Tab-separated table of C-alpha atoms in Angstrom:
chain	number	residue	atom	x	y	z
A	219	MET	CA	-36.850	-17.795	62.438
A	220	SER	CA	-38.118	-21.305	62.109
A	221	ARG	CA	-36.103	-24.479	62.088
A	222	ALA	CA	-37.070	-25.357	58.507
A	223	VAL	CA	-35.780	-21.766	57.303
A	224	ARG	CA	-32.563	-22.374	59.200
A	225	TRP	CA	-32.027	-25.665	57.577
A	226	ALA	CA	-32.851	-24.345	54.250
A	227	ALA	CA	-30.292	-21.456	54.708
A	228	VAL	CA	-27.550	-24.017	55.816
A	229	VAL	CA	-28.230	-26.230	52.656
A	230	LEU	CA	-28.041	-23.226	50.439
A	231	VAL	CA	-24.734	-22.083	51.786
A	232	LEU	CA	-23.328	-25.593	51.553
A	233	ALA	CA	-24.452	-25.836	47.967
A	234	VAL	CA	-22.934	-22.516	47.047
A	235	ALA	CA	-19.572	-23.472	48.728
A	236	GLY	CA	-19.650	-26.751	46.725
A	237	VAL	CA	-20.223	-25.117	43.437
A	238	VAL	CA	-17.422	-22.590	44.125
A	239	ALA	CA	-15.016	-25.471	45.221
A	240	LEU	CA	-15.658	-27.474	42.011
A	241	TRP	CA	-15.780	-24.397	39.568
A	242	PRO	CA	-13.075	-24.801	36.953
A	243	ARG	CA	-10.382	-22.027	37.145
A	244	ALA	CA	-7.171	-21.218	35.369
A	245	SER	CA	-3.915	-21.758	37.190
A	246	ASP	CA	-0.738	-19.860	36.839
A	247	THR	CA	0.767	-22.793	34.776
A	248	ASP	CA	-1.971	-22.773	32.162
A	249	PRO	CA	-1.103	-21.101	28.857
A	250	PRO	CA	-3.201	-18.125	27.888
A	251	PRO	CA	-6.067	-19.140	25.555
A	252	ASP	CA	-4.292	-17.699	22.491
A	253	ARG	CA	-1.064	-19.566	23.051
A	254	PRO	CA	-0.715	-23.405	22.967
A	255	ALA	CA	0.860	-25.277	25.845
A	256	ALA	CA	4.649	-25.545	25.487
A	257	SER	CA	4.646	-29.196	26.320
A	258	GLY	CA	2.288	-32.047	26.914
A	259	ARG	CA	0.100	-31.647	24.037
A	260	PRO	CA	1.012	-33.236	20.842
A	261	ALA	CA	2.164	-30.916	17.856
A	262	PRO	CA	-0.280	-30.655	14.976
A	263	ASP	CA	0.416	-33.064	12.188
A	264	LEU	CA	1.595	-30.773	9.472
A	265	GLY	CA	2.454	-33.576	7.127
A	266	PRO	CA	-0.436	-33.035	4.811
A	267	LEU	CA	0.090	-29.410	4.680
A	268	ARG	CA	3.787	-29.951	3.987
A	269	GLU	CA	2.827	-32.184	0.992
A	270	GLN	CA	0.274	-29.803	-0.406
A	271	ALA	CA	2.649	-26.737	-0.128
A	272	ALA	CA	5.490	-28.752	-1.971
A	273	LEU	CA	8.134	-26.382	-1.026
A	274	ARG	CA	11.595	-26.663	-2.421
A	275	PRO	CA	14.051	-28.202	0.069
A	276	CYS	CA	16.201	-25.980	2.294
A	277	PRO	CA	19.612	-25.756	0.799
A	278	LYS	CA	22.412	-27.251	3.031
A	279	GLY	CA	26.197	-26.382	2.693
A	280	GLU	CA	29.208	-25.128	4.597
A	281	GLY	CA	29.906	-21.695	5.970
A	282	GLY	CA	27.156	-19.101	5.766
A	283	PRO	CA	26.734	-15.737	7.462
A	284	GLU	CA	28.536	-15.859	10.862
A	285	VAL	CA	25.827	-14.270	12.820
A	286	LEU	CA	23.583	-17.294	11.903
A	287	ARG	CA	26.090	-20.025	12.761
A	288	GLY	CA	24.604	-22.191	15.540
A	289	VAL	CA	21.120	-20.755	15.049
A	290	THR	CA	18.646	-23.663	14.603
A	291	ALA	CA	15.362	-23.398	12.735
A	292	ARG	CA	12.846	-25.834	11.113
A	293	CYS	CA	12.742	-26.265	7.492
A	294	LEU	CA	9.080	-25.751	6.517
A	295	GLY	CA	9.252	-28.054	3.555
A	296	ASP	CA	10.121	-31.310	5.533
A	297	GLY	CA	10.092	-30.304	9.223
A	298	SER	CA	13.706	-31.030	9.731
A	299	ALA	CA	16.025	-29.024	11.868
A	300	LEU	CA	18.863	-27.245	10.403
A	301	ASP	CA	21.629	-24.754	11.158
A	302	VAL	CA	20.468	-21.641	9.477
A	303	ALA	CA	23.892	-20.603	8.174
A	304	SER	CA	24.254	-23.834	6.300
A	305	ALA	CA	21.109	-23.007	4.336
A	306	LEU	CA	22.975	-19.870	3.097
A	307	PRO	CA	26.479	-21.261	2.123
A	308	GLY	CA	27.163	-18.583	-0.520
A	309	ARG	CA	25.476	-15.588	-2.245
A	310	ALA	CA	21.725	-15.691	-1.351
A	311	VAL	CA	18.536	-13.657	-0.643
A	312	VAL	CA	16.947	-13.872	2.870
A	313	ASN	CA	13.439	-12.625	3.161
A	314	PHE	CA	11.572	-12.083	6.560
A	315	TRP	CA	7.905	-12.389	6.247
A	316	ALA	CA	4.630	-12.904	8.135
A	317	THR	CA	1.310	-14.424	7.271
A	318	TRP	CA	-0.570	-11.094	8.307
A	319	CYS	CA	1.691	-8.861	6.138
A	320	VAL	CA	-0.106	-8.119	2.862
A	321	PRO	CA	2.948	-6.515	1.042
A	322	CYS	CA	4.876	-9.718	1.906
A	323	GLN	CA	2.561	-11.805	-0.245
A	324	GLY	CA	3.252	-9.916	-3.450
A	325	GLU	CA	7.028	-9.898	-2.706
A	326	LEU	CA	7.095	-13.549	-2.031
A	327	LYS	CA	5.595	-14.174	-5.566
A	328	VAL	CA	8.228	-11.837	-6.960
A	329	LEU	CA	10.996	-13.687	-5.115
A	330	ASP	CA	9.702	-16.998	-6.199
A	331	ALA	CA	9.713	-15.912	-9.897
A	332	TYR	CA	13.203	-14.777	-9.610
A	333	ALA	CA	14.394	-17.960	-7.916
A	334	ARG	CA	13.051	-20.039	-10.802
A	335	GLU	CA	15.240	-18.113	-13.338
A	336	PRO	CA	18.458	-19.712	-14.492
A	337	GLY	CA	21.395	-18.369	-12.666
A	338	ALA	CA	19.430	-16.967	-9.779
A	339	VAL	CA	21.012	-17.036	-6.466
A	340	PRO	CA	19.283	-19.123	-3.760
A	341	VAL	CA	16.341	-17.331	-1.986
A	342	VAL	CA	15.483	-18.546	1.584
A	343	THR	CA	12.413	-17.047	3.342
A	344	VAL	CA	12.029	-16.795	7.222
A	345	LEU	CA	8.611	-16.993	8.593
A	346	VAL	CA	8.041	-14.782	11.692
A	347	GLU	CA	5.182	-13.749	13.928
A	348	SER	CA	3.067	-16.540	12.609
A	349	LYS	CA	1.967	-20.149	13.064
A	350	GLU	CA	3.946	-22.771	11.110
A	351	GLY	CA	0.709	-24.190	9.653
A	352	ASP	CA	-0.585	-20.853	8.591
A	353	GLY	CA	2.682	-20.145	6.740
A	354	LEU	CA	2.308	-23.392	4.876
A	355	GLU	CA	-1.133	-22.794	4.013
A	356	LEU	CA	-0.401	-19.304	2.668
A	357	LEU	CA	2.518	-20.460	0.646
A	358	ARG	CA	0.294	-23.084	-0.833
A	359	LYS	CA	-2.407	-20.514	-1.690
A	360	LEU	CA	0.105	-18.295	-3.263
A	361	ASP	CA	1.703	-21.111	-5.180
A	362	VAL	CA	5.146	-20.006	-3.822
A	363	ARG	CA	7.601	-22.862	-3.406
A	364	LEU	CA	10.526	-21.183	-1.987
A	365	PRO	CA	12.470	-22.751	0.814
A	366	ALA	CA	11.406	-21.491	4.180
A	367	VAL	CA	12.495	-21.725	7.660
A	368	PHE	CA	10.679	-21.128	10.899
A	369	SER	CA	11.711	-20.872	14.569
A	370	GLU	CA	9.056	-20.687	17.398
A	371	GLU	CA	11.681	-18.892	19.459
A	372	ASP	CA	12.175	-16.369	16.621
A	373	ALA	CA	15.811	-17.258	16.714
A	374	VAL	CA	16.743	-16.189	13.190
A	375	ARG	CA	15.252	-12.633	13.626
A	376	LYS	CA	16.849	-12.247	17.078
A	377	ALA	CA	20.264	-13.175	15.546
A	378	VAL	CA	19.843	-10.843	12.413
A	379	ARG	CA	17.965	-8.023	14.399
A	380	PRO	CA	16.286	-6.508	11.215
A	381	ARG	CA	14.516	-3.152	11.474
A	382	PRO	CA	10.954	-3.217	12.536
A	383	GLY	CA	8.234	-3.839	9.961
A	384	MET	CA	7.518	-6.320	7.260
A	385	PRO	CA	8.855	-7.423	4.834
A	386	VAL	CA	12.549	-7.212	5.250
A	387	THR	CA	14.951	-8.619	2.720
A	388	TYR	CA	18.872	-9.216	2.846
A	389	VAL	CA	21.302	-10.087	0.174
A	390	VAL	CA	24.018	-12.357	1.468
A	391	GLY	CA	27.427	-11.681	-0.013
A	392	ALA	CA	30.010	-14.260	-1.001
A	393	ASP	CA	31.923	-13.471	2.295
A	394	GLY	CA	28.682	-14.125	4.297
A	395	THR	CA	27.959	-10.399	5.041
A	396	LEU	CA	24.233	-9.422	5.210
A	397	ALA	CA	23.330	-6.261	3.437
A	398	GLU	CA	19.688	-5.081	3.958
A	399	VAL	CA	17.737	-4.160	0.835
A	400	THR	CA	16.793	-0.526	1.434
A	401	LYS	CA	16.409	0.790	-2.088
A	402	TYR	CA	13.076	-1.100	-2.570
A	403	PRO	CA	10.974	-1.390	0.748
A	404	VAL	CA	9.019	-4.041	-1.065
A	405	LEU	CA	10.400	-5.843	-4.098
A	406	THR	CA	7.635	-5.557	-6.868
A	407	SER	CA	9.474	-7.053	-9.839
A	408	VAL	CA	12.085	-9.588	-10.816
A	409	ASP	CA	14.210	-6.799	-12.299
A	410	GLN	CA	14.459	-5.228	-8.917
A	411	VAL	CA	15.570	-8.420	-7.384
A	412	ARG	CA	18.227	-8.861	-10.058
A	413	GLU	CA	19.378	-5.348	-9.490
A	414	VAL	CA	19.844	-5.736	-5.740
A	415	VAL	CA	21.453	-9.093	-5.960
A	416	GLY	CA	23.973	-7.533	-8.482
């Protein structure tokens, strides 16, 4: 092997080693590509989406279901933190939904129509398994203005432990008890909502 060939081989090995050393690679601390970093990056500005969605404010009061006392979530309408139990101070309807759930979309429209009726009990929705911005965008497209809460940690659903599947709806009694609506897996009319609320 000639001297020139040996030097060419050495240069090639050094070049490959340099490329390998400089090649970017994920570390154990990097978030998966489908999940945003927990900290260090600013949260997206949802102000314009909140304005466009124009959701009704989350109710606030005293009491509420004991299982939800101390559970904190964000009100989608204004981004404020609230104790979820305080958003359900008396009789109410609680609806768990997700942006990917097609039956949820129809049910949200029915619940919104019910909530606009005189004498309706408050309806509060809980966004799960979805991004906050996607939830605001869907509510805007559906023209649904119901108060909604969201917890990145899924704190509300963990506290209530609803059955698997979507949507899931509960009626909150005057004593703060939660009764799952089982007669209608998906509420398809305002009359059905009135019936389950009693």
